[in-house]
Short mmCIF file of C-alpha atoms and ligand atoms in Angstrom, two decimals:
data_model
loop_
_atom_site.label_atom_id
_atom_site.label_comp_id
_atom_site.label_asym_id
_atom_site.label_seq_id
_atom_site.Cartn_x
_atom_site.Cartn_y
_atom_site.Cartn_z
CA MET A 1 120.90 72.88 84.05
CA HIS A 2 118.79 76.05 84.17
CA VAL A 3 116.30 76.62 86.83
CA VAL A 4 113.57 79.29 87.12
CA ALA A 5 111.50 80.33 90.05
CA CYS A 6 107.81 80.80 89.51
CA HIS A 7 106.86 84.58 89.70
CA ASP A 8 103.31 83.51 90.93
CA CYS A 9 104.16 80.80 93.71
CA ASP A 10 107.91 80.75 93.91
CA LEU A 11 108.24 77.21 93.08
CA LEU A 12 111.53 76.16 91.08
CA ASN A 13 111.00 74.79 87.95
CA GLN A 14 113.39 73.41 85.49
CA PHE A 15 113.92 74.59 82.11
CA PRO A 16 114.19 71.74 79.36
CA ASP A 17 117.41 71.75 77.60
CA LYS A 18 115.38 71.50 74.13
CA ALA A 19 113.44 74.64 73.41
CA ALA A 20 109.98 73.53 74.35
CA ALA A 21 106.83 75.24 73.08
CA THR A 22 105.60 76.44 76.42
CA LEU A 23 106.73 76.02 79.94
CA LEU A 24 103.97 76.00 82.69
CA CYS A 25 104.67 76.02 86.46
CA ALA A 26 104.31 72.69 88.00
CA ARG A 27 102.21 73.79 90.96
CA CYS A 28 100.23 76.82 90.00
CA GLY A 29 99.93 76.65 86.10
CA ALA A 30 101.64 80.11 85.47
CA VAL A 31 103.21 80.50 81.94
CA LEU A 32 106.97 80.70 82.70
CA TYR A 33 108.24 80.59 79.17
CA ARG A 34 106.77 80.48 75.62
CA HIS A 35 109.01 79.82 72.70
CA ARG A 36 109.22 82.54 70.17
CA PRO A 37 111.04 81.69 66.82
CA ASP A 38 112.88 84.36 65.04
CA SER A 39 111.95 86.72 67.90
CA ILE A 40 114.23 89.60 67.27
CA ASP A 41 113.70 89.92 63.45
CA ARG A 42 109.78 89.47 63.98
CA SER A 43 109.43 91.98 66.58
CA LEU A 44 111.68 94.42 64.90
CA ALA A 45 109.80 94.43 61.80
CA LEU A 46 106.31 94.68 63.65
CA THR A 47 107.54 97.38 65.72
CA LEU A 48 108.50 99.40 62.46
CA GLY A 49 104.99 98.71 61.12
CA ALA A 50 103.58 100.00 64.23
CA LEU A 51 105.52 103.31 64.19
CA ILE A 52 104.39 103.86 60.58
CA LEU A 53 100.51 103.06 61.41
CA PHE A 54 100.87 105.41 64.48
CA ILE A 55 102.02 108.22 62.38
CA VAL A 56 99.11 107.56 59.95
CA ALA A 57 96.62 107.39 62.87
CA LEU A 58 97.99 110.71 64.05
CA SER A 59 98.20 112.59 60.96
CA PHE A 60 94.86 111.68 59.36
CA PRO A 61 91.29 112.61 59.93
CA PHE A 62 89.89 110.38 62.64
CA LEU A 63 85.95 110.37 63.01
CA ALA A 64 83.58 113.03 61.51
CA MET A 65 80.01 113.47 62.63
CA LYS A 66 77.20 114.73 60.43
CA SER A 67 73.98 116.03 61.81
CA GLY A 68 71.60 118.52 59.97
CA GLY A 69 74.04 121.03 58.36
CA PHE A 70 76.66 120.61 60.94
CA VAL A 71 79.97 118.61 60.48
CA GLN A 72 82.27 118.19 63.15
CA GLU A 73 85.65 116.55 62.18
CA THR A 74 88.03 115.29 64.70
CA ARG A 75 91.67 113.97 64.96
CA LEU A 76 92.96 111.46 67.17
CA LEU A 77 93.91 113.91 69.82
CA THR A 78 91.02 116.06 69.51
CA GLY A 79 89.20 114.31 72.56
CA ILE A 80 92.11 114.77 74.73
CA ARG A 81 92.39 118.49 73.83
CA GLU A 82 88.78 118.70 74.66
CA LEU A 83 88.95 117.23 78.03
CA TRP A 84 91.83 119.89 78.60
CA ARG A 85 89.66 122.58 77.62
CA GLN A 86 86.92 121.28 80.09
CA GLN A 87 89.74 121.87 82.77
CA LEU A 88 89.84 117.91 83.31
CA TYR A 89 93.50 118.26 83.14
CA GLY A 90 94.23 114.84 85.17
CA LEU A 91 91.99 112.94 83.01
CA ALA A 92 93.35 114.64 79.60
CA THR A 93 96.78 113.57 80.93
CA LEU A 94 95.78 109.97 81.71
CA VAL A 95 94.10 109.59 78.12
CA LEU A 96 97.09 110.86 76.64
CA LEU A 97 99.75 108.65 78.47
CA THR A 98 97.76 105.45 78.09
CA CYS A 99 96.69 105.89 74.37
CA VAL A 100 99.58 108.02 72.91
CA LEU A 101 102.81 108.51 75.08
CA VAL A 102 103.14 105.09 76.62
CA PRO A 103 102.54 103.27 73.23
CA LEU A 104 104.88 105.65 71.55
CA GLY A 105 107.46 105.16 74.16
CA GLN A 106 106.93 101.43 73.82
CA ILE A 107 107.68 101.70 70.15
CA ALA A 108 110.77 103.81 70.62
CA GLY A 109 112.04 101.54 73.39
CA LEU A 110 111.64 98.39 71.27
CA LEU A 111 113.56 99.95 68.48
CA TYR A 112 116.19 101.10 70.73
CA LEU A 113 116.64 97.54 72.17
CA LEU A 114 116.06 95.27 69.04
CA ALA A 115 118.06 97.39 66.19
CA PRO A 116 121.26 97.28 68.01
CA LEU A 117 120.96 93.61 69.00
CA LYS A 118 120.11 92.87 65.21
CA TRP A 119 123.11 94.55 63.81
CA ASP A 120 125.52 94.30 66.76
CA LEU A 121 125.53 97.97 67.66
CA PRO A 122 126.17 99.47 71.16
CA ALA A 123 123.15 100.58 73.05
CA PRO A 124 124.01 102.34 76.35
CA HIS A 125 121.51 101.37 79.37
CA ALA A 126 119.47 99.03 77.00
CA ILE A 127 118.66 96.52 80.00
CA ARG A 128 117.26 99.71 81.78
CA VAL A 129 115.18 100.38 78.76
CA PHE A 130 113.81 96.80 78.75
CA ARG A 131 112.99 96.87 82.42
CA LEU A 132 111.12 100.09 81.88
CA LEU A 133 109.26 98.76 79.02
CA ARG A 134 108.23 95.65 81.27
CA HIS A 135 106.83 98.05 83.85
CA VAL A 136 104.96 100.36 81.53
CA ALA A 137 103.28 97.65 79.32
CA PRO A 138 100.05 97.20 81.40
CA TRP A 139 99.52 101.30 80.93
CA GLY A 140 99.45 101.07 77.04
CA MET A 141 95.77 100.76 76.33
CA LEU A 142 95.34 100.93 72.50
CA GLU A 143 93.18 97.89 72.28
CA ILE A 144 90.75 99.35 74.91
CA PHE A 145 90.60 102.60 73.29
CA MET A 146 89.69 100.83 69.98
CA LEU A 147 86.86 99.21 71.72
CA GLY A 148 85.77 102.73 73.16
CA ILE A 149 85.60 103.74 69.29
CA LEU A 150 83.21 101.15 68.61
CA VAL A 151 80.97 101.82 71.56
CA ALA A 152 81.05 105.42 70.65
CA LEU A 153 80.02 104.77 67.19
CA VAL A 154 77.02 102.56 68.26
CA LYS A 155 76.12 105.25 70.78
CA LEU A 156 75.96 108.16 68.27
CA GLY A 157 75.13 106.10 65.25
CA LYS A 158 71.59 106.73 66.15
CA MET A 159 71.61 110.39 66.29
CA ALA A 160 73.88 111.28 63.70
CA THR A 161 75.84 110.01 60.66
CA ILE A 162 79.54 109.11 61.77
CA VAL A 163 82.13 108.92 59.13
CA PRO A 164 85.38 107.04 60.00
CA GLY A 165 88.49 108.43 58.55
CA ILE A 166 91.69 106.80 57.70
CA SER A 167 93.05 107.39 61.17
CA VAL A 168 90.40 104.77 62.56
CA PHE A 169 91.59 102.12 60.20
CA ALA A 170 95.23 102.69 60.73
CA PHE A 171 94.45 102.66 64.47
CA GLY A 172 92.63 99.26 64.37
CA LEU A 173 95.64 97.69 62.40
CA LEU A 174 98.04 99.31 64.86
CA VAL A 175 96.21 97.41 67.70
CA LEU A 176 96.94 94.24 66.06
CA VAL A 177 100.48 95.05 64.89
CA MET A 178 101.34 96.28 68.35
CA ALA A 179 100.00 93.25 70.13
CA ALA A 180 101.98 91.05 67.74
CA ALA A 181 105.14 92.82 68.16
CA ILE A 182 105.12 92.61 71.89
CA SER A 183 104.18 88.86 71.88
CA ALA A 184 106.86 88.19 69.32
CA LEU A 185 109.44 89.18 72.15
CA ASP A 186 111.07 86.51 73.63
CA PRO A 187 112.09 88.05 77.15
CA PRO A 188 114.50 85.15 78.35
CA LEU A 189 116.61 85.72 75.44
CA LEU A 190 116.77 89.50 75.79
CA TRP A 191 117.67 89.35 79.34
CA ASP A 192 120.43 86.97 78.57
CA ARG A 193 121.81 89.09 75.48
CA LEU A 194 121.53 92.46 77.41
CA ASP A 195 123.08 91.00 80.62
CA ARG A 196 124.97 93.85 82.30
CA ARG A 197 127.64 91.37 83.53
CA ARG A 198 128.79 90.82 79.78
CA MET B 1 115.63 69.32 91.90
CA SER B 2 113.16 66.72 90.97
CA SER B 3 111.57 65.61 94.42
CA PRO B 4 110.52 67.20 96.59
CA PRO B 5 109.79 70.28 94.79
CA ALA B 6 111.35 73.26 96.61
CA THR B 7 110.82 76.93 96.43
CA ALA B 8 113.35 79.52 95.84
CA ARG B 9 112.79 80.93 99.21
CA GLN B 10 113.49 77.46 100.98
CA LEU B 11 116.64 77.16 99.09
CA GLY B 12 117.58 80.88 100.20
CA LEU B 13 117.50 82.12 96.56
CA LEU B 14 115.85 85.48 95.53
CA SER B 15 113.99 85.63 91.89
CA CYS B 16 114.43 88.92 90.28
CA HIS B 17 110.94 90.51 89.69
CA ASP B 18 112.02 91.99 86.45
CA CYS B 19 114.42 89.49 84.64
CA HIS B 20 113.59 86.34 86.81
CA LEU B 21 117.08 85.61 87.29
CA LEU B 22 117.89 83.30 90.40
CA ALA B 23 120.34 85.10 92.82
CA THR B 24 121.81 83.82 95.98
CA ALA B 25 120.73 85.74 99.13
CA PRO B 26 123.38 86.47 101.54
CA THR B 27 123.02 85.05 104.83
CA SER B 28 122.94 88.49 106.92
CA ALA B 29 119.45 90.06 107.27
CA ALA B 30 120.81 93.08 105.23
CA HIS B 31 118.60 92.59 102.20
CA ASP B 32 117.70 96.11 101.91
CA HIS B 33 119.87 97.30 98.98
CA LEU B 34 120.42 94.26 97.03
CA VAL B 35 120.26 94.63 93.12
CA CYS B 36 119.93 91.85 90.36
CA PRO B 37 123.34 91.34 89.11
CA ARG B 38 121.84 90.74 85.57
CA CYS B 39 119.43 93.50 85.16
CA GLY B 40 120.04 95.86 88.31
CA ALA B 41 116.42 95.65 89.59
CA PRO B 42 116.21 95.85 93.34
CA LEU B 43 116.01 92.26 94.81
CA HIS B 44 113.51 91.30 97.33
CA GLU B 45 112.40 87.78 98.70
CA ARG B 46 108.57 89.21 98.54
CA LYS B 47 107.20 92.37 97.38
CA PRO B 48 107.89 94.88 100.22
CA ASN B 49 104.97 95.87 102.49
CA SER B 50 102.69 93.97 100.12
CA LEU B 51 99.76 93.54 102.36
CA ALA B 52 99.72 96.88 103.80
CA ARG B 53 100.04 98.60 100.47
CA THR B 54 97.40 96.56 98.79
CA TRP B 55 95.10 97.22 101.60
CA ALA B 56 95.45 100.79 101.50
CA LEU B 57 94.84 100.90 97.92
CA VAL B 58 91.80 98.62 97.90
CA VAL B 59 90.36 100.93 100.57
CA ALA B 60 90.84 104.05 98.73
CA ALA B 61 89.58 102.43 95.47
CA THR B 62 86.31 101.31 97.37
CA ILE B 63 85.60 104.75 98.57
CA LEU B 64 86.09 106.45 95.23
CA TYR B 65 83.93 103.72 93.62
CA ILE B 66 80.94 105.37 95.17
CA PRO B 67 81.22 108.93 93.62
CA ALA B 68 82.20 107.27 90.21
CA ASN B 69 78.67 105.49 90.03
CA VAL B 70 76.51 107.99 91.61
CA LEU B 71 77.95 111.52 89.99
CA PRO B 72 77.36 112.20 86.22
CA MET B 73 79.66 110.63 83.69
CA THR B 74 78.52 112.76 80.98
CA ILE B 75 76.32 116.08 80.55
CA THR B 76 74.69 116.31 77.29
CA SER B 77 72.96 119.43 76.10
CA THR B 78 70.63 119.19 73.31
CA LEU B 79 68.77 122.43 72.00
CA GLY B 80 68.44 123.79 75.46
CA THR B 81 67.66 120.57 77.32
CA VAL B 82 70.32 119.19 79.41
CA GLN B 83 70.66 115.35 80.07
CA VAL B 84 72.93 114.03 83.05
CA ASP B 85 74.04 110.39 82.70
CA THR B 86 75.83 108.09 85.22
CA ILE B 87 77.51 104.98 84.13
CA MET B 88 74.42 103.07 85.23
CA SER B 89 71.98 105.28 83.20
CA GLY B 90 74.43 104.57 80.14
CA VAL B 91 74.09 100.92 80.39
CA ILE B 92 70.14 101.25 80.69
CA TYR B 93 70.04 103.63 77.72
CA PHE B 94 71.58 101.10 75.50
CA ILE B 95 69.17 98.43 76.98
CA HIS B 96 66.29 100.52 76.00
CA SER B 97 67.43 101.17 72.36
CA GLY B 98 68.00 97.35 72.13
CA SER B 99 71.81 97.21 71.82
CA TRP B 100 72.18 94.37 74.17
CA ALA B 101 75.69 93.72 73.17
CA ILE B 102 76.91 97.10 73.91
CA ALA B 103 74.95 97.35 76.99
CA SER B 104 76.70 94.23 78.39
CA VAL B 105 80.26 95.16 77.31
CA ILE B 106 79.85 98.64 79.35
CA PHE B 107 78.20 96.80 82.11
CA ILE B 108 81.01 94.22 82.34
CA ALA B 109 83.70 96.70 81.82
CA SER B 110 82.44 99.57 84.14
CA ILE B 111 80.40 98.00 86.80
CA PHE B 112 80.95 94.27 87.18
CA VAL B 113 84.91 94.26 86.51
CA PRO B 114 85.89 96.92 89.02
CA LEU B 115 83.55 95.37 91.70
CA ALA B 116 84.75 91.86 90.97
CA LYS B 117 88.23 93.22 91.10
CA LEU B 118 87.90 94.74 94.56
CA LEU B 119 85.98 91.48 95.97
CA ILE B 120 88.64 89.39 94.70
CA LEU B 121 91.59 91.32 96.16
CA VAL B 122 89.59 91.67 99.46
CA THR B 123 89.22 87.88 99.45
CA LEU B 124 92.98 87.21 98.65
CA LEU B 125 94.10 89.77 101.41
CA LEU B 126 91.99 88.13 104.00
CA THR B 127 92.92 84.56 103.05
CA VAL B 128 96.55 85.45 103.04
CA GLN B 129 96.05 87.14 106.64
CA PHE B 130 94.43 84.53 108.09
CA ARG B 131 96.97 81.93 106.47
CA SER B 132 94.25 80.01 104.78
CA HIS B 133 95.16 76.85 102.96
CA TRP B 134 91.97 77.09 100.86
CA HIS B 135 92.43 76.38 96.96
CA PRO B 136 95.74 77.93 96.61
CA LYS B 137 95.87 77.32 92.82
CA ASP B 138 92.41 78.90 92.29
CA ARG B 139 93.44 81.82 94.14
CA THR B 140 96.51 82.09 92.22
CA ALA B 141 94.48 81.91 88.89
CA LEU B 142 92.07 84.54 90.37
CA TYR B 143 95.08 87.09 90.86
CA ARG B 144 96.13 86.45 87.34
CA LEU B 145 92.51 87.30 86.12
CA THR B 146 92.45 90.53 87.98
CA GLU B 147 95.69 91.46 86.60
CA VAL B 148 94.70 90.94 83.08
CA VAL B 149 91.20 92.16 83.12
CA GLY B 150 91.39 95.17 85.14
CA ARG B 151 92.53 97.51 82.67
CA TRP B 152 89.56 97.06 80.73
CA SER B 153 87.37 99.24 82.95
CA MET B 154 89.10 102.34 81.43
CA LEU B 155 86.59 101.79 78.53
CA ASP B 156 84.13 104.15 79.45
CA VAL B 157 86.72 106.93 80.00
CA TYR B 158 87.76 106.59 76.53
CA VAL B 159 84.03 106.54 75.30
CA VAL B 160 83.81 109.77 76.86
CA THR B 161 86.85 111.20 75.36
CA ILE B 162 85.51 110.33 71.97
CA LEU B 163 82.10 111.76 72.54
CA VAL B 164 83.38 114.96 73.73
CA ALA B 165 85.40 115.51 70.66
CA LEU B 166 82.71 114.37 68.22
CA VAL B 167 79.40 116.06 69.66
CA LYS B 168 80.13 119.67 69.40
CA LEU B 169 77.50 120.59 66.68
CA GLY B 170 77.25 124.21 67.29
CA ALA B 171 74.22 125.04 69.56
CA VAL B 172 72.46 121.65 68.46
CA ALA B 173 74.26 119.36 70.91
CA THR B 174 77.48 119.17 73.00
CA ILE B 175 78.72 116.59 75.48
CA GLU B 176 80.87 117.39 78.45
CA ALA B 177 82.71 115.04 80.55
CA GLY B 178 81.11 114.79 84.36
CA PRO B 179 83.00 114.56 87.57
CA ALA B 180 82.36 110.81 87.67
CA ALA B 181 84.87 110.38 84.67
CA VAL B 182 87.62 111.57 87.03
CA TYR B 183 86.54 109.32 90.02
CA PHE B 184 86.21 106.42 87.86
CA ALA B 185 89.60 106.77 85.90
CA THR B 186 91.07 107.15 89.47
CA VAL B 187 89.46 103.83 90.67
CA VAL B 188 90.82 102.01 87.52
CA VAL B 189 94.36 103.28 88.21
CA ILE B 190 94.50 102.58 91.85
CA THR B 191 93.06 98.97 91.44
CA MET B 192 95.62 98.49 88.75
CA ILE B 193 98.31 99.59 91.22
CA ALA B 194 96.79 97.45 94.05
CA ALA B 195 97.10 94.28 92.04
CA GLU B 196 100.63 95.02 91.05
CA SER B 197 101.52 95.57 94.69
CA PHE B 198 100.02 92.23 95.62
CA ASP B 199 102.46 89.28 96.04
CA PRO B 200 100.76 86.07 95.04
CA ARG B 201 103.51 84.01 96.40
CA LEU B 202 102.15 84.81 99.94
CA ILE B 203 99.25 82.61 99.09
CA TRP B 204 101.81 79.70 99.03
CA ASP B 205 103.94 80.65 101.89
CA ALA B 206 101.24 79.88 104.43
CA LEU B 207 101.02 76.32 103.21
CA GLU B 208 104.84 75.93 103.44
CA GLU B 209 105.16 77.30 106.58
CA ASP B 210 102.60 75.25 108.29
CA ALA B 211 103.37 72.15 106.65
ZN1 LIG C 1 103.81 78.83 90.24
#
């Protein structure tokens, strides 16, 4: 028999023997487990997709603004560089972390975890990497940046012509693929396979 | 295990924060340096100093919330005229220009969510401190809501990041980030850490201990 304590109210809940679709805490309703079929294959494939999309988003033109005779072309990182130039070093670092470094780290970490599990290769400290991934997850904010792009487009759309580049579309796809990669994970399965007592 | 339902604490078990393994707590009081046998995370019965840490962070965020709303978020220079915008004047601008959807998105993300999050955290802290038995399930749900929704307040910081990159049209127009952007980002970061340091199991402990 397998028992797990609810992370929100500490109640002990019994895991059903057969893989149920979803297990909710009997007392507070927290989601304790969600069944993910083919978890390793799926999230590995989606993570590779996210890596490619991220490289595209970083290398191609992001947004361009045309007004009068002027054209201002930007890359994904232009805003961060501009904040840095305006001496807002903390703010620039925060945006760089939440929109670039943390998501890239998540992709790298997932590849490091999943590829060795898929092909039975050794991966030293894999369980530490997984713990770290769980802790940094709230700090990856790609989807919020995407909403920021839409708001900025509406805001500037009235005073100038904004031309979205390939990078914007890649970024939009990246948001979806990244979310799918993370929700395809099956944490109990991973904890079990990475168990440091084995 | 079916009836009556027990908690991990009642049975002397520690649930790992990271991997949710149930470990047996040693009988001695020396809980300090226990680590999870499966994943190596430090084991605690409850998050350490949860109430004091969360209070400190909530107070800090509340103080910083004021300059975040009063000081300029963006400084726009257009052909010699300088326009200073706060978060609220940005919302009003969108209302005037008829973009109701965007106005409400910014209002919710930048003004309503941070305030609601601080109010919810204060309510949770007070009810736990006074050992309230009031609607524990709803309070737990409120806690989960603050955890999920709080990050979205970063929206305005990202809008400013995109604007400063795009609007550099020679002498025609430039946008600079104002000091409020820094205060505001700090509020979001601090409230995220505050929500993380609160332990919702404390809500239920009072009910069990008084039962
Ligand atoms: Zn529960």
